Short mmCIF file of N, CA and C in Angstrom, two decimals:
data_model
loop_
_atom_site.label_atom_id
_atom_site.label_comp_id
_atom_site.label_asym_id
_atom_site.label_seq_id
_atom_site.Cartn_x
_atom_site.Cartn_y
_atom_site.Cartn_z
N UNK A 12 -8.17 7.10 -23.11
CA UNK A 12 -9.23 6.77 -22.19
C UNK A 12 -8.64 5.96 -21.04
N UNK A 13 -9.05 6.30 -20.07
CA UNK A 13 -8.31 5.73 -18.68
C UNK A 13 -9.13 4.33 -18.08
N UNK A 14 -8.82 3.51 -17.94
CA UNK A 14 -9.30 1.98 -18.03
C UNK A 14 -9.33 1.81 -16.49
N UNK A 15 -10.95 1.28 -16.70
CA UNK A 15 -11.02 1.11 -14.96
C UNK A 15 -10.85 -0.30 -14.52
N UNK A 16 -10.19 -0.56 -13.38
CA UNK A 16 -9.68 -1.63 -12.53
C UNK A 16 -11.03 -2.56 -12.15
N UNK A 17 -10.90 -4.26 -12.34
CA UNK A 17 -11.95 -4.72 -11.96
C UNK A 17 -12.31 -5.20 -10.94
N UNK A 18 -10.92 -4.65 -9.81
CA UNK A 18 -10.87 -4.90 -8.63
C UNK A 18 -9.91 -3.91 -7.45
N UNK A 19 -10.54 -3.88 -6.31
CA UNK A 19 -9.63 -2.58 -5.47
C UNK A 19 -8.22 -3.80 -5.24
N UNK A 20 -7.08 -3.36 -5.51
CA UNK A 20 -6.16 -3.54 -5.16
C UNK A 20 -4.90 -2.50 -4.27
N UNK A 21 -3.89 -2.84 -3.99
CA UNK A 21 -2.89 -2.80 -3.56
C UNK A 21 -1.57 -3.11 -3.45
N UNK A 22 0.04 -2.51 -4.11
CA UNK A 22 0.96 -2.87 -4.02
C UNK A 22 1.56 -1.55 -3.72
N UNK A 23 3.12 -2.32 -3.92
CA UNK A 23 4.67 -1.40 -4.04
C UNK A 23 5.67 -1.24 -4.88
N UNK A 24 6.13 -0.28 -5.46
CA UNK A 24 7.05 -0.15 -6.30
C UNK A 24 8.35 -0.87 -6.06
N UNK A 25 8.43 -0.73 -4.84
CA UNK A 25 9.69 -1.69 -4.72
C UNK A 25 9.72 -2.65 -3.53
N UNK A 26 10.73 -3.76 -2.87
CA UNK A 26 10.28 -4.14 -1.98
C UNK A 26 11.65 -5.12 -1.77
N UNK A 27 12.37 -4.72 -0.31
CA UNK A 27 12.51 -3.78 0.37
C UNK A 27 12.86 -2.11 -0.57
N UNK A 28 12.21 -1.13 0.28
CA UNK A 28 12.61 -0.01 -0.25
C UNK A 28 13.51 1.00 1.18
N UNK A 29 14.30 1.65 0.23
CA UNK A 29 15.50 2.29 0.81
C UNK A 29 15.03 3.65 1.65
N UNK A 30 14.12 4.27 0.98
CA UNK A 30 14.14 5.73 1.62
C UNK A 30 12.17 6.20 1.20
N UNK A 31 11.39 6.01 0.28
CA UNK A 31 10.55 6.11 -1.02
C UNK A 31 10.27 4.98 -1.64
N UNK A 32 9.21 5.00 -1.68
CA UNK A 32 8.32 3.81 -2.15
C UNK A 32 7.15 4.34 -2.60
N UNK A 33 6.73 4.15 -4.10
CA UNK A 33 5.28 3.81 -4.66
C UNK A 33 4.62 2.90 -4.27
N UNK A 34 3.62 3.57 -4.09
CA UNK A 34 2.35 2.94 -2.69
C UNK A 34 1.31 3.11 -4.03
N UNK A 35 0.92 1.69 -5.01
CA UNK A 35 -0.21 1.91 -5.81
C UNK A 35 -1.67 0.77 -5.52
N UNK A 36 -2.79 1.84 -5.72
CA UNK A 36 -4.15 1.18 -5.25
C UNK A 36 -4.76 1.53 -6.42
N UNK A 37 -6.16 0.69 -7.12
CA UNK A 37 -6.22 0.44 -7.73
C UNK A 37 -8.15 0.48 -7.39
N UNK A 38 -8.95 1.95 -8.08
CA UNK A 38 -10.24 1.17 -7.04
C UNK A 38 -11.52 1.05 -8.25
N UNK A 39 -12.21 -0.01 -8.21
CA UNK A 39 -12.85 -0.30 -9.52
C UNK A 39 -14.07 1.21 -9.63
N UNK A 40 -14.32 1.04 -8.13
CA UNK A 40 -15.60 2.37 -8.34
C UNK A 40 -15.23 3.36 -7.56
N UNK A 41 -15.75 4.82 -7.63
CA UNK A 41 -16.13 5.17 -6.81
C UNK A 41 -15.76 5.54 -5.06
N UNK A 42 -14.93 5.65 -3.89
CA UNK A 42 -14.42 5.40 -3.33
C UNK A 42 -14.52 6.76 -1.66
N UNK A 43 -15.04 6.52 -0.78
CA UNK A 43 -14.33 7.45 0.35
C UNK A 43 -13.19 6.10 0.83
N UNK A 44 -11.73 7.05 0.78
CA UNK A 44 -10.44 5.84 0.56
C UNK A 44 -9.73 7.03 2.04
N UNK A 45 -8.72 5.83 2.43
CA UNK A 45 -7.99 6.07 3.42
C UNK A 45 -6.83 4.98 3.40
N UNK A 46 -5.72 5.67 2.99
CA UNK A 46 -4.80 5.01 2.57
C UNK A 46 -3.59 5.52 3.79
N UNK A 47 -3.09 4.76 5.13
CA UNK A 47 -1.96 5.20 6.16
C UNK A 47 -0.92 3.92 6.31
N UNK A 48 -0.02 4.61 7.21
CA UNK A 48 1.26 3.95 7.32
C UNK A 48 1.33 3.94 8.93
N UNK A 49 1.39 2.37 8.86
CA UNK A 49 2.01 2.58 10.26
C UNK A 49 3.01 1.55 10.65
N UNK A 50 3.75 2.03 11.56
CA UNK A 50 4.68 1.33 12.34
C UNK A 50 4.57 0.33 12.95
N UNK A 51 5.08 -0.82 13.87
CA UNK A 51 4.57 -2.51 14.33
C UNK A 51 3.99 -2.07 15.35
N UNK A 52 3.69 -0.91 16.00
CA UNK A 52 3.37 -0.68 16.95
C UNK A 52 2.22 -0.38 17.28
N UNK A 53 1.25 -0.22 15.95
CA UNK A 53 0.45 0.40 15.41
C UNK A 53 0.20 1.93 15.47
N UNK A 54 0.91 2.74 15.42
CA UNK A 54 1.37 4.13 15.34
C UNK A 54 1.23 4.88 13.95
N UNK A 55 0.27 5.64 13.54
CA UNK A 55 0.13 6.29 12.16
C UNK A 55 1.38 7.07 11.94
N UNK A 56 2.10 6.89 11.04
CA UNK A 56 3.49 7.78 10.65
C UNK A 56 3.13 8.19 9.06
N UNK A 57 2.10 8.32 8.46
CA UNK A 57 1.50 8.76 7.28
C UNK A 57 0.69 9.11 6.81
N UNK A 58 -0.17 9.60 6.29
CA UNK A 58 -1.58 9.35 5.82
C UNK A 58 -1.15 9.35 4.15
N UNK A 59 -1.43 8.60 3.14
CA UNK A 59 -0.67 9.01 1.66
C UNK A 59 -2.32 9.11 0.85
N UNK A 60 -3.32 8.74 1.15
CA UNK A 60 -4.86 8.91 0.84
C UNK A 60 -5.98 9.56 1.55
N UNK A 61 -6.62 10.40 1.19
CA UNK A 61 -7.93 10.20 2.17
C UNK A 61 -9.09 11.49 1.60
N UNK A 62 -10.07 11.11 1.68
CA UNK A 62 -11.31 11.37 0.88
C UNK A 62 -11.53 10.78 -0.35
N UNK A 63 -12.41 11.47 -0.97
CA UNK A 63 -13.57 10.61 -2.27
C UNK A 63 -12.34 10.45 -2.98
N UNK A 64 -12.51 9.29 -3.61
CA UNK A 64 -11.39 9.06 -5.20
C UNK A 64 -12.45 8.41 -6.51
N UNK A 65 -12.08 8.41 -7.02
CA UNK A 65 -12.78 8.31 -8.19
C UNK A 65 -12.12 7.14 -8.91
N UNK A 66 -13.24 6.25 -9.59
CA UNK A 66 -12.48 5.15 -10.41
C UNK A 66 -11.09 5.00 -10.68
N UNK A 67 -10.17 4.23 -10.67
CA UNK A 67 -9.14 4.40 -11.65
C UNK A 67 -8.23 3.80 -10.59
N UNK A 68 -6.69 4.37 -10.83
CA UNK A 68 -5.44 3.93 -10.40
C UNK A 68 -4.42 5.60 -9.97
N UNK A 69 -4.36 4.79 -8.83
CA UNK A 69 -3.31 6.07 -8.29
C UNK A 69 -2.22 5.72 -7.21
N UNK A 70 -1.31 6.69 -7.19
CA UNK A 70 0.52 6.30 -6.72
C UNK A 70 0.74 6.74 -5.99
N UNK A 71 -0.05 6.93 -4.77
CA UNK A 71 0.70 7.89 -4.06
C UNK A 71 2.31 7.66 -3.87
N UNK A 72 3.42 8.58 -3.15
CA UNK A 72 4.81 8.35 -2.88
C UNK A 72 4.99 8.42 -1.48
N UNK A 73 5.18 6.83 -0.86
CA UNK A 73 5.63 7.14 1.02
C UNK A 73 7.33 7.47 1.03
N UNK A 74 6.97 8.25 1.77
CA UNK A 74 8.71 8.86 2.28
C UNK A 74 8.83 8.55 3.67
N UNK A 75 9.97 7.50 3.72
CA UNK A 75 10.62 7.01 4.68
C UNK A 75 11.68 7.39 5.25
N UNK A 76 12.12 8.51 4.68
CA UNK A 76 13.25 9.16 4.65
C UNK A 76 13.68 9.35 6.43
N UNK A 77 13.22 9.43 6.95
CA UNK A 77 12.54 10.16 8.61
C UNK A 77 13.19 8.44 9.69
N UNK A 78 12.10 7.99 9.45
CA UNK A 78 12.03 6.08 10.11
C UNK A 78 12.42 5.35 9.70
N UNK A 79 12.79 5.22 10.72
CA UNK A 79 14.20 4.04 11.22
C UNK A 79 13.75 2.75 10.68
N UNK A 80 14.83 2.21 10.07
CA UNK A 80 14.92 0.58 9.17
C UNK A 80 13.63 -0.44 10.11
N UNK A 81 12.89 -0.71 9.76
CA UNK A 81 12.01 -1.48 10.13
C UNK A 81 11.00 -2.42 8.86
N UNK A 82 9.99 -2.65 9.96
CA UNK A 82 8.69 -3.46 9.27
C UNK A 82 7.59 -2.49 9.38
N UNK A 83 6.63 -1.72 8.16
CA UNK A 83 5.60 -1.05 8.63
C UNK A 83 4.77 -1.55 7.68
N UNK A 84 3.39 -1.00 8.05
CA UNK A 84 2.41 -1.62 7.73
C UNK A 84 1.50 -0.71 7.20
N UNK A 85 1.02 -0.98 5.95
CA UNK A 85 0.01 -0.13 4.61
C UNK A 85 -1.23 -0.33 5.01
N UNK A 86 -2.24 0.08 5.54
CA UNK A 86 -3.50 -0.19 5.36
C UNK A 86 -4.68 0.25 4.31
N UNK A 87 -5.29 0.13 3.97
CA UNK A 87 -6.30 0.57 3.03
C UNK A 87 -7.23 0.45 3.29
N UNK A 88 -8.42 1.52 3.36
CA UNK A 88 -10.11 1.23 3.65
C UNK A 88 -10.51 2.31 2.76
N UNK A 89 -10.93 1.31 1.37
CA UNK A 89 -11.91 2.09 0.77
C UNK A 89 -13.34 1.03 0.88
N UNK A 90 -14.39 1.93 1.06
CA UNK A 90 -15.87 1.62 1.24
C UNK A 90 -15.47 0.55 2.24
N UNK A 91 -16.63 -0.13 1.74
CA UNK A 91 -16.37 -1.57 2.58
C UNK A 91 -14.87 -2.44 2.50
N UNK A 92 -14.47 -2.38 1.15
CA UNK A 92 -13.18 -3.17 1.54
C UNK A 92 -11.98 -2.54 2.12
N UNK A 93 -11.18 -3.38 3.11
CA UNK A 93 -10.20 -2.86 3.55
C UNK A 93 -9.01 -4.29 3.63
N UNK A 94 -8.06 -3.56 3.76
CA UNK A 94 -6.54 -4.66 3.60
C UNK A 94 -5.41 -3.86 4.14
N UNK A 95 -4.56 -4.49 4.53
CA UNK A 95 -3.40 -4.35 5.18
C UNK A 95 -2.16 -5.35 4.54
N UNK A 96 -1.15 -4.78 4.03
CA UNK A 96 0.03 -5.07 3.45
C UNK A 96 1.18 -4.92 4.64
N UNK A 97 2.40 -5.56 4.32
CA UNK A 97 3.59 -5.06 4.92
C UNK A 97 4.51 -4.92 4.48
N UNK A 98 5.43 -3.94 4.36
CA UNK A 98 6.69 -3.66 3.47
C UNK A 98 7.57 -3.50 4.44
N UNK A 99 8.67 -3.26 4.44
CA UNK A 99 10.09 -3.67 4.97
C UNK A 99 11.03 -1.99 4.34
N UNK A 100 11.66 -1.35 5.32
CA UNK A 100 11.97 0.11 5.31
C UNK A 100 13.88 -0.70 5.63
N UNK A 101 14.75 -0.50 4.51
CA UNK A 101 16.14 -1.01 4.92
C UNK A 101 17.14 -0.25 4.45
N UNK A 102 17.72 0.26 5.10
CA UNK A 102 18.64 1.54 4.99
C UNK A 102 20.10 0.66 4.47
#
């Protein structure tokens, strides 16, 4: 039985990551989710979520493979809540 989260969260598998990174969110209910990546510039270089999700926990995988060693930035907007993380891309 798959155990639901008692709160929407957000992390990373690793941090700094090299090339690939697990991008995991976490949403207690229910969800129209939009999960992107962007650059300091504010420039979308991802989309790793988007439409209805359903209770639970999920991983998407960002591939960095492409962009250049930097600082980018995770956002998340499911329903009403939304958040913004920053991870670090270091070759």
């Amino acid at each position: 039985m798959k155990s639901i989260p008692e709160l929407l969260s957000l992390s990373f598998s690793t941090y700094p990551f090299s090339s690939t990174a697990q991008v995991t969110f976490d949403l207690p209910e229910a969800s129209d989710v939009r999960l992107a990546v962007y650059d300091v510039l504010g420039r979308e270089v991802a989309v790793l979520a988007e439409g209805r999700h359903e209770a639970g926990r999920y991983t998407p995988t960002f591939d960095g493979g492409r962009l250049p060693s930097g600082t980018y930035l995770v956002r998340i907007q499911a329903g009403t809540f939304g958040a913004t993380r920053s991870m670090t891309l270091s070759r």
